[in-house]
Every structure is written in structure tokens, then in C-alpha cells.
Amino acid sequence: MSSRQDKEKAVNVQVLLRCRPFSDDELRSNAPQVITCNDYQREVAVTQTIAGKQFDRVFTFDKVFGPAAKQQDLYDQAIIPIVNEVLEGFNCTIFAYGQTGTGKTYTMEGECRRAKSGPKGQLPADAGVIPRAVKQIFDTLERQNTEYSVKVTFLELYNEEITDLLAPEEISKVALEDRQKKTLPLMEDGKGGVLVRGLEEEIVTNASEIFSLLERGSAKRRTAETLLNKQSSRSHSLFSITIHIKEATPEGEELIKCGKLNLVDLAGSENISRSGAREGRAREAGEINKSLLTLGRVITALVEHLGHVPYRDSKLTRLLRDSLGGRTKTCIIATVSPSVHCLEETLSTLDYAHRAKSIKNRPEVNQKMMKTTLIKDLYGEIDRLKAENALTHQACVLRSDLEKSSRDNASLYSKIAREDKLSATNRSVVNTFQTDLASKLGVLSSTLNASIDQQNKHLKSVEHLCQSCVDSHDKATSELKKKILASKALYMSHMEAFQNVVLLHKASANATLEDISSLSAASCCSLDQLLACVEGEAQNIFSDIQNLLTTHRSELTYFTKELRESFLISLDRTKEMSTFIIGLFDKYVEETSKLHSHSNNTHEAQMKSIEDFQIAYEEQSKSEEQKLLVDISSLVSKHITRQRELVGVRLNSLGDAARGNKAFLDEHTSAMECVTKDAKRKWEIFAEQVENDCKTGSSSSAAKHCRMETMLQECACTVDSAVQQWKKSHAAVNDLSKKHVTEVEALVRSAVENNEQHEMEIASSRAVAEEHAANSSKDITQGIDNLLEELRKSSSRVMSTVEAHSAELQQLQENHSSQAAGINTHADKAFQSSYKDYEPTGETPVRSEPNVPSKGTIESLRAMPMETLVNEFRENHPYESSKEPKPSLIPRSPLATLN
């Protein structure tokens, strides 16, 4: 009783320290050793150099195992007593703690895969704590020759998510990662402990089955390679063994005792910068360090007896709650590395383990169960097993239905895969067609843009030609204006010369007449006396002479007036012709401005039409490109047709505009030719009229001159008759008259000479005027002819440009038609040859209704009443107290399922 009471007292957590040997990498790098282990004194010394001085820290533990210690040594000295206590009915926990790569998994598991194949059931030398504990349990149970049942669970804690490592394989073929994502909830059991809902309990009958389960579960654990460990555990694992043993009391009462062994392999703490963890691995390391830090805080709270222990801060501490400060016997195996590279983590582990030594647990033996309780549990188990048999049959039926459904699903998945493959192929065809269509539309757009650029060049060429034509017209007009002004000035100078000649002739005539008058007056004065006798007859003679002279003067005045009027008429006609020519050239300028304005308007209209066409084409292409993807097969032809119609309408409009420009230029050229011909005709009439006027003036001058000569001759005859008469009258008068006649004749001859000189000057002036008029007319006619020639050349250049433009439009239409035909051909090839529709294979399963059991069938699965079952049990199993207890044939524990 005293030993039992001692066991039930508070005991400290047992802490073991194990130091692994140097690894191959550490040996190659000649890493210094900083750990010294003294197994006999149970001490560990750490050599540390700070500021050039060497310090040694010594830690004392319950057991110390140096680098030379074997797996068997650790187990024999530390684990065998713990397993024996489990078989006595205690709950015990063994877990390993330390930095990653220090041998925790090796210590706990070792070589589990080789444990099944050892000779005569012997374990290999590297077998760890778990396989050795399993072998010890079954060896002890077999030696006791008693009834027992053993159940195991195996769970993993990864990133704060619990996963069952012994969960059965699903029927459907899902990936391992998908199976591992099925997490289990952690719940309170109402008795101060925790349970994992849905955790599988496997009943085992020998060690080999446990080894198989260990191998299966260990294969599912998350491991990864880091810079510190090539196969680093990335999760915590908890392997639990629950044992139920039947025993009899001295009073003959049968009892069931229960013990539980928890074997925990913790993931190693690690320095992320040294382990090289990145992204997902860094998150794993963070979660591992977080749970281990929480475990450290729990140990600190338990050692320092704080009021609150943060068990709920991590699922790891919740699972180990009963092992730390509870009713479980706990053994911690701390693993360290002897290398100086891990000194910081080694010190942290040693401090951690040294604090954990101070934790006190109060272990209690699990309560044993009485026979009556066992019978009740057996009855319940019978009911459960009976129900389970029927349910097993029903499950088999459901499994067959499920397998059929799985095959049907596989067929459907195959069909879906074929459809997906066909859809992918068709999608590829559509994408390829879309790409080709985009490229062809790009080529078509490039062709249209090139054509538009070419048309712009043609339009600029036409504009340049029109501008050059206008410039040449302006230049010719300015030259003609200069020539007309020069001709006008020349005519004005000639008219001034004519006027000067007339004035000179008038002055000369007036002087001659004055001389004659003065001579006549002197003669009259000197001959007054001599002529007194013949005054009457002389008076008549002189009256006749005076009348003749008066008539001569009036004739000269009239002739001068007619000559002036003739020249004024000529001048008016010249002014009229100049006004007409100026108006003609103003009309030329107006027509040229109209032509330039029409050319600019036509150019702007064509540019606007081309821009509208391009914008409409791009908008329609963009809008219809989205529609093409919806119903590509039917819309391609409509799209091409609409594009062809649109391009045809635009080309027709451009052709109509070009033809309208041509007609306008032809009309304008015809109008210019008509105006030019009319001007030429007017100028010829004017020149003819001027020539006729000159001839008329010349003939009139000649006629007047002849008439004057005739009158002078009549005057001379009259004088001769008067002289004859005077001779008869008076001899003196005759001499005087002769003298007077001689002087008069001299004056007359002078006048005649002056008249002849005047006639010669007039003829010369007329000849010069006619020559200048002819030259001016010739120059103006030549300028008009040159202007007409320039107009013809401009018209021919415009016609050639329009023809070249028409040829470009024709080429554009042909290119567009060929490319549209190519797009249609490509669309027909893509959607009639390459695009394929799904063809049924006949392998799609038909729809079938599952055979769902009725309520009556389900009711028939119920167990019989308790009294009937008891009577049947008593009839089939009479109680024999004197016989040796037989091994139980029930493969499961009669107790309720425990976590």
C-alpha cells in the first residue's frame, strides 16, 4: 500500500538528454564540439566563448546519453519502466523535443520498416522507442496468458490542423494531398480532457500489425528537405496505444484494467534563416515554432505555478494537457547536437528541458471495471455487433452500388474528357481562325490604309497641279495686264503725238493766214488810192477771196474736228476693248478661283468621305468582331458581304466624285475656251475697226487735202483773172499785184509744204501706231494661246491623275475582293473541315435509380429485446467458474471507445 501511495503522490516529469554524434557534413567541416556528456553523473557541460573567455555551463538531468549511446541502452534504462507502468494501468506519455536534425524521429521510430522482417521477431539495432515498446507490450501480454485487447491511434498535427494518419483509403481515387486535407475537430470530453472526433481506432492482435500501421501512417507524414536535415519532419505526430487486460480478484470477481501509452514525435524547432525555408516551408516553420513556443509557455507556467496555464493557445498543448501537470506519467527526451554551429539552439533546448524537470504530475491508476459493468458492456457490444453485421451487409450492397456509380462516373468523366478535348481542339481551331482572321483583317486594313495614302498622294498631286495651273493663270494674267497697260500707254502717246501734230498744223496755218492777212492789209493800205477806181470790182474779188479763205478755214476747222472725233472714237474703242479684256481676265481669275475652291471642296469631301469610311469600317469591324465569336460560322459571310457592300458603296461614291470632278473640269475648260475664243474674236473685230478707222481717217485727210488744193487752185485762177483785169485797169496795180501774188504764192507754197509735212508726219504716226497695235494684238493673242495651251496641259495632267486614281481604286477593289475570298475560304476550311462536333460513342451509362432500402428493411435490422438476448446468452454460454479462463474471442474491447 505504501508503494502505491508513493506512486500516487506528485512526481516530477522525467527528462532525458540525448546527444547525437557528428554528422558527415560536420566531420568534413571540422566543426568544434561544444557538448560534453557524463552518463554516470547525468550531467551535460556546454562550452561557450564570450568576449574571448571560455565559460562552461552544466545541466543535470534524470538520464544522460552521449553520442556513443545505442538505441537499446536508452530504451532499457529509461523506457522499460514506463511501459511496465502502462501495463499496470497508468497513462504514460513519452515525447522527444529538440532542434531539427538532432535525432528525434530516429529516437522515437528508428527503423520501423525493418522491425517486421527481423529474425525470430528480433528488432534491428536501430529500432526506436515505439517499435521496442510495442514488442515489450505484446511479449508481456503473451507471457501473462490473459485476455486483452489493444487499440492504436495515429494522428498528425500540421499547421494547427489534425489529420488521421490511419484513415482508410477512399473508394474514389483522390490524391494524397486531398485526403490529408480532411481535418478532424478537437473537442472537450467533459472530464477535463480532450478527444478528437472521427479519429480511427485500429484493433491489433500482434506487433506486426502495429508495425504495418506505423509504416502506413509514417508514409503520410509531411517531411521535407532543409539545409539542416535532408528529411525533416514538418509536423507533430501522436501515436497512442490503449491496452485492456482482464484479471481476477481474490474474491473471484473479474476486473478489466486499462492503460494508455502516448508516444509523441515533435517537429524540430528551427532557425528559418539557417534552414533555408522559403514560402510554404517558412510558414510551416513558423507554425512549428509557434506551437513549441506555446509548449514552452505552458512549461514555464507550470514550473512557476502561475494561475493561468495557456493550454488552449495551441492544439499541441491541448493534446498534451494531461501529460503536463495532469494525471499522466511523462518522460521527455531532449535531443541536441554537439556542433558549435547549433550552439544557440542547443542552449535553448537545454534550458527548455531543465525547466521541464520541475513540472509535477499526479499520476493515477485508471479505474478497473467490474464484471457487471462488463456484462452490460458486452450486451451493448452484442447489440452493436449484431446491428453492425446487418449494416455490413447493407454497406456491401451500397458499396456495390457505389462502385457501379463510380464506374458510371468514370465513364461520364471519360465522356467529359473527350468533350473537353474536342472543345479544346475546337477552341484551338477558333483561336487559330481568330488569329488568322485578325491577321488577314490587319492585312486588309493595311491595304486600305496604303490605298488611302496613295489616294491622298493623288489628291495632293491634283491639288499641286491645280495650284500650278492657278499660278500660271495668275502669271499670264499679270503679263497680259502689263501688256494691255503698255499698249494703252502706247496708244495714249500716239494720241498725244497726233494732237501735237494737229496743234502744230493749226498754229502753222493760223500763222500763214495771219501773214497773208497782214500782207493783204498792207497791200490794201498801200493800194487804197490805186484801187479806188476799181474798188467795186476789187472789192468783189477780195470778197470772193475772203469767202474762199473763210471757206478754207471752216474746212480746215471741220477737218480738224473730224480728225479729233475720229481719234476720240478710236480711243473710246481702245478703252472699251481694254475694259473688256480686263473684265475677261477678271472672269478668268473668278473661274480659276471657282476651280480652286471646287478642287479644295472636292478634296475635303473625298478626305471626309475616306475618314468616315475608315471610321465606319473600324467601328463595324470592332462591333462585328465580338459578334463573330458568338456565331462565327454564319456571321463571317454576312460580315464579308457587308464589308464588300460598304467598300463598293465607298468606291462608287469616290468614282462618282472623280467623274464629277472630271465633268466639272471639262465644263470649266470648255467655258474657258469659249471665253478665249470670244475674246479673240472681239479683239480681231476691234483691230479691224481700228484699222478701218485709220484708213477712213487717212482717206478723209487725203480728200480734204485734194479739196484744199482745188480751192487754192480756184483761188489762184480768181487772182489771175483779177490780175488780168487789173492789168487792164492799171499797170502799177499789175506790178503790185504780181508782187503781192508772188508773196502770196510763197506763203501758199509754205503752207502746202507744211501740209505735206503734216501729212507725212500723220502717215508716219499712223504707220507706227498700226505697227504697235499689230504687235500688241499679236502679243495678246500669243498670251491667250499660251494660256489655252497651259489649260490643255493642266487638263491632261488632271485627267492622267484621275485615271491613275481610278486604276488605284480598281486595284484596291480587286485586292479587297481577293482577300475577302481568301477569308471566306479560310472560314469554310476552319468551320467545315477543322471544326468538329461531338459524336456519341454509346459508352455513356444510362440513368439508373439506386435501390434504397425501405423502412421495413431498416426496422428488421434492430436487435431483439434484452431479456431474449440474456436467455439466449445463458443457454448458449453457461457459467463455469471452476474452469480456467479462456482467451476472449471478441476482437474488440468491451469497453466504450476512448480517445
PDB file of N, CA and C in Angstrom, residues 565-597:
ATOM      1  N   GLU A 565     -12.475 113.864-133.558  1.00  0.00           N
ATOM      2  CA  GLU A 565     -13.563 112.932-133.203  1.00  0.00           C
ATOM      3  C   GLU A 565     -13.198 111.495-133.566  1.00  0.00           C
ATOM      4  N   SER A 566     -12.496 111.352-134.737  1.00  0.00           N
ATOM      5  CA  SER A 566     -12.088 110.005-135.150  1.00  0.00           C
ATOM      6  C   SER A 566     -11.120 109.383-134.142  1.00  0.00           C
ATOM      7  N   PHE A 567     -10.145 110.257-133.720  1.00  0.00           N
ATOM      8  CA  PHE A 567      -9.203 109.715-132.725  1.00  0.00           C
ATOM      9  C   PHE A 567      -9.871 109.477-131.385  1.00  0.00           C
ATOM     10  N   LEU A 568     -10.846 110.333-131.024  1.00  0.00           N
ATOM     11  CA  LEU A 568     -11.577 110.087-129.770  1.00  0.00           C
ATOM     12  C   LEU A 568     -12.377 108.798-129.830  1.00  0.00           C
ATOM     13  N   ILE A 569     -12.994 108.575-130.984  1.00  0.00           N
ATOM     14  CA  ILE A 569     -13.734 107.302-131.155  1.00  0.00           C
ATOM     15  C   ILE A 569     -12.785 106.123-131.029  1.00  0.00           C
ATOM     16  N   SER A 570     -11.599 106.262-131.705  1.00  0.00           N
ATOM     17  CA  SER A 570     -10.602 105.184-131.601  1.00  0.00           C
ATOM     18  C   SER A 570     -10.168 104.968-130.141  1.00  0.00           C
ATOM     19  N   LEU A 571      -9.987 106.104-129.443  1.00  0.00           N
ATOM     20  CA  LEU A 571      -9.588 105.991-128.035  1.00  0.00           C
ATOM     21  C   LEU A 571     -10.676 105.341-127.202  1.00  0.00           C
ATOM     22  N   ASP A 572     -11.942 105.742-127.470  1.00  0.00           N
ATOM     23  CA  ASP A 572     -13.051 105.116-126.715  1.00  0.00           C
ATOM     24  C   ASP A 572     -13.125 103.622-126.993  1.00  0.00           C
ATOM     25  N   ARG A 573     -12.944 103.275-128.266  1.00  0.00           N
ATOM     26  CA  ARG A 573     -12.978 101.847-128.589  1.00  0.00           C
ATOM     27  C   ARG A 573     -11.812 101.104-127.932  1.00  0.00           C
ATOM     28  N   THR A 574     -10.631 101.798-127.892  1.00  0.00           N
ATOM     29  CA  THR A 574      -9.481 101.163-127.220  1.00  0.00           C
ATOM     30  C   THR A 574      -9.771 100.969-125.729  1.00  0.00           C
ATOM     31  N   LYS A 575     -10.357 102.024-125.099  1.00  0.00           N
ATOM     32  CA  LYS A 575     -10.728 101.890-123.685  1.00  0.00           C
ATOM     33  C   LYS A 575     -11.758 100.784-123.485  1.00  0.00           C
ATOM     34  N   GLU A 576     -12.738 100.751-124.427  1.00  0.00           N
ATOM     35  CA  GLU A 576     -13.760  99.703-124.313  1.00  0.00           C
ATOM     36  C   GLU A 576     -13.139  98.327-124.433  1.00  0.00           C
ATOM     37  N   MET A 577     -12.185  98.207-125.394  1.00  0.00           N
ATOM     38  CA  MET A 577     -11.529  96.905-125.544  1.00  0.00           C
ATOM     39  C   MET A 577     -10.688  96.576-124.326  1.00  0.00           C
ATOM     40  N   SER A 578     -10.011  97.602-123.767  1.00  0.00           N
ATOM     41  CA  SER A 578      -9.219  97.360-122.556  1.00  0.00           C
ATOM     42  C   SER A 578     -10.110  96.931-121.402  1.00  0.00           C
ATOM     43  N   THR A 579     -11.253  97.626-121.279  1.00  0.00           N
ATOM     44  CA  THR A 579     -12.201  97.232-120.210  1.00  0.00           C
ATOM     45  C   THR A 579     -12.686  95.809-120.410  1.00  0.00           C
ATOM     46  N   PHE A 580     -12.988  95.476-121.686  1.00  0.00           N
ATOM     47  CA  PHE A 580     -13.464  94.114-121.975  1.00  0.00           C
ATOM     48  C   PHE A 580     -12.388  93.076-121.648  1.00  0.00           C
ATOM     49  N   ILE A 581     -11.111  93.403-122.035  1.00  0.00           N
ATOM     50  CA  ILE A 581     -10.014  92.443-121.777  1.00  0.00           C
ATOM     51  C   ILE A 581      -9.792  92.296-120.271  1.00  0.00           C
ATOM     52  N   ILE A 582      -9.845  93.456-119.547  1.00  0.00           N
ATOM     53  CA  ILE A 582      -9.680  93.393-118.085  1.00  0.00           C
ATOM     54  C   ILE A 582     -10.811  92.575-117.475  1.00  0.00           C
ATOM     55  N   GLY A 583     -12.044  92.836-117.929  1.00  0.00           N
ATOM     56  CA  GLY A 583     -13.184  92.024-117.444  1.00  0.00           C
ATOM     57  C   GLY A 583     -13.005  90.565-117.778  1.00  0.00           C
ATOM     58  N   LEU A 584     -12.460  90.324-119.017  1.00  0.00           N
ATOM     59  CA  LEU A 584     -12.216  88.932-119.413  1.00  0.00           C
ATOM     60  C   LEU A 584     -11.245  88.261-118.456  1.00  0.00           C
ATOM     61  N   PHE A 585     -10.134  88.977-118.127  1.00  0.00           N
ATOM     62  CA  PHE A 585      -9.164  88.356-117.216  1.00  0.00           C
ATOM     63  C   PHE A 585      -9.693  88.272-115.796  1.00  0.00           C
ATOM     64  N   ASP A 586     -10.533  89.263-115.419  1.00  0.00           N
ATOM     65  CA  ASP A 586     -11.195  89.115-114.107  1.00  0.00           C
ATOM     66  C   ASP A 586     -12.080  87.886-114.081  1.00  0.00           C
ATOM     67  N   LYS A 587     -12.738  87.664-115.208  1.00  0.00           N
ATOM     68  CA  LYS A 587     -13.562  86.455-115.314  1.00  0.00           C
ATOM     69  C   LYS A 587     -12.693  85.219-115.263  1.00  0.00           C
ATOM     70  N   TYR A 588     -11.477  85.320-115.968  1.00  0.00           N
ATOM     71  CA  TYR A 588     -10.541  84.188-115.853  1.00  0.00           C
ATOM     72  C   TYR A 588     -10.167  83.937-114.399  1.00  0.00           C
ATOM     73  N   VAL A 589      -9.845  85.003-113.652  1.00  0.00           N
ATOM     74  CA  VAL A 589      -9.471  84.859-112.230  1.00  0.00           C
ATOM     75  C   VAL A 589     -10.612  84.271-111.425  1.00  0.00           C
ATOM     76  N   GLU A 590     -11.851  84.770-111.716  1.00  0.00           N
ATOM     77  CA  GLU A 590     -13.018  84.227-110.978  1.00  0.00           C
ATOM     78  C   GLU A 590     -13.212  82.759-111.284  1.00  0.00           C
ATOM     79  N   GLU A 591     -13.096  82.404-112.578  1.00  0.00           N
ATOM     80  CA  GLU A 591     -13.245  80.985-112.940  1.00  0.00           C
ATOM     81  C   GLU A 591     -12.135  80.149-112.295  1.00  0.00           C
ATOM     82  N   THR A 592     -10.904  80.718-112.267  1.00  0.00           N
ATOM     83  CA  THR A 592      -9.796  79.987-111.624  1.00  0.00           C
ATOM     84  C   THR A 592     -10.051  79.820-110.135  1.00  0.00           C
ATOM     85  N   SER A 593     -10.578  80.875-109.482  1.00  0.00           N
ATOM     86  CA  SER A 593     -10.910  80.763-108.053  1.00  0.00           C
ATOM     87  C   SER A 593     -11.980  79.714-107.824  1.00  0.00           C
ATOM     88  N   LYS A 594     -13.001  79.726-108.728  1.00  0.00           N
ATOM     89  CA  LYS A 594     -14.041  78.693-108.611  1.00  0.00           C
ATOM     90  C   LYS A 594     -13.440  77.302-108.756  1.00  0.00           C
ATOM     91  N   LEU A 595     -12.526  77.184-109.744  1.00  0.00           N
ATOM     92  CA  LEU A 595     -11.885  75.871-109.946  1.00  0.00           C
ATOM     93  C   LEU A 595     -11.081  75.470-108.718  1.00  0.00           C
ATOM     94  N   HIS A 596     -10.309  76.415-108.131  1.00  0.00           N
ATOM     95  CA  HIS A 596      -9.520  76.111-106.935  1.00  0.00           C
ATOM     96  C   HIS A 596     -10.421  75.758-105.755  1.00  0.00           C
ATOM     97  N   SER A 597     -11.520  76.574-105.596  1.00  0.00           N
ATOM     98  CA  SER A 597     -12.454  76.293-104.488  1.00  0.00           C
ATOM     99  C   SER A 597     -13.109  74.936-104.659  1.00  0.00           C
TER     100      SER A 597
END
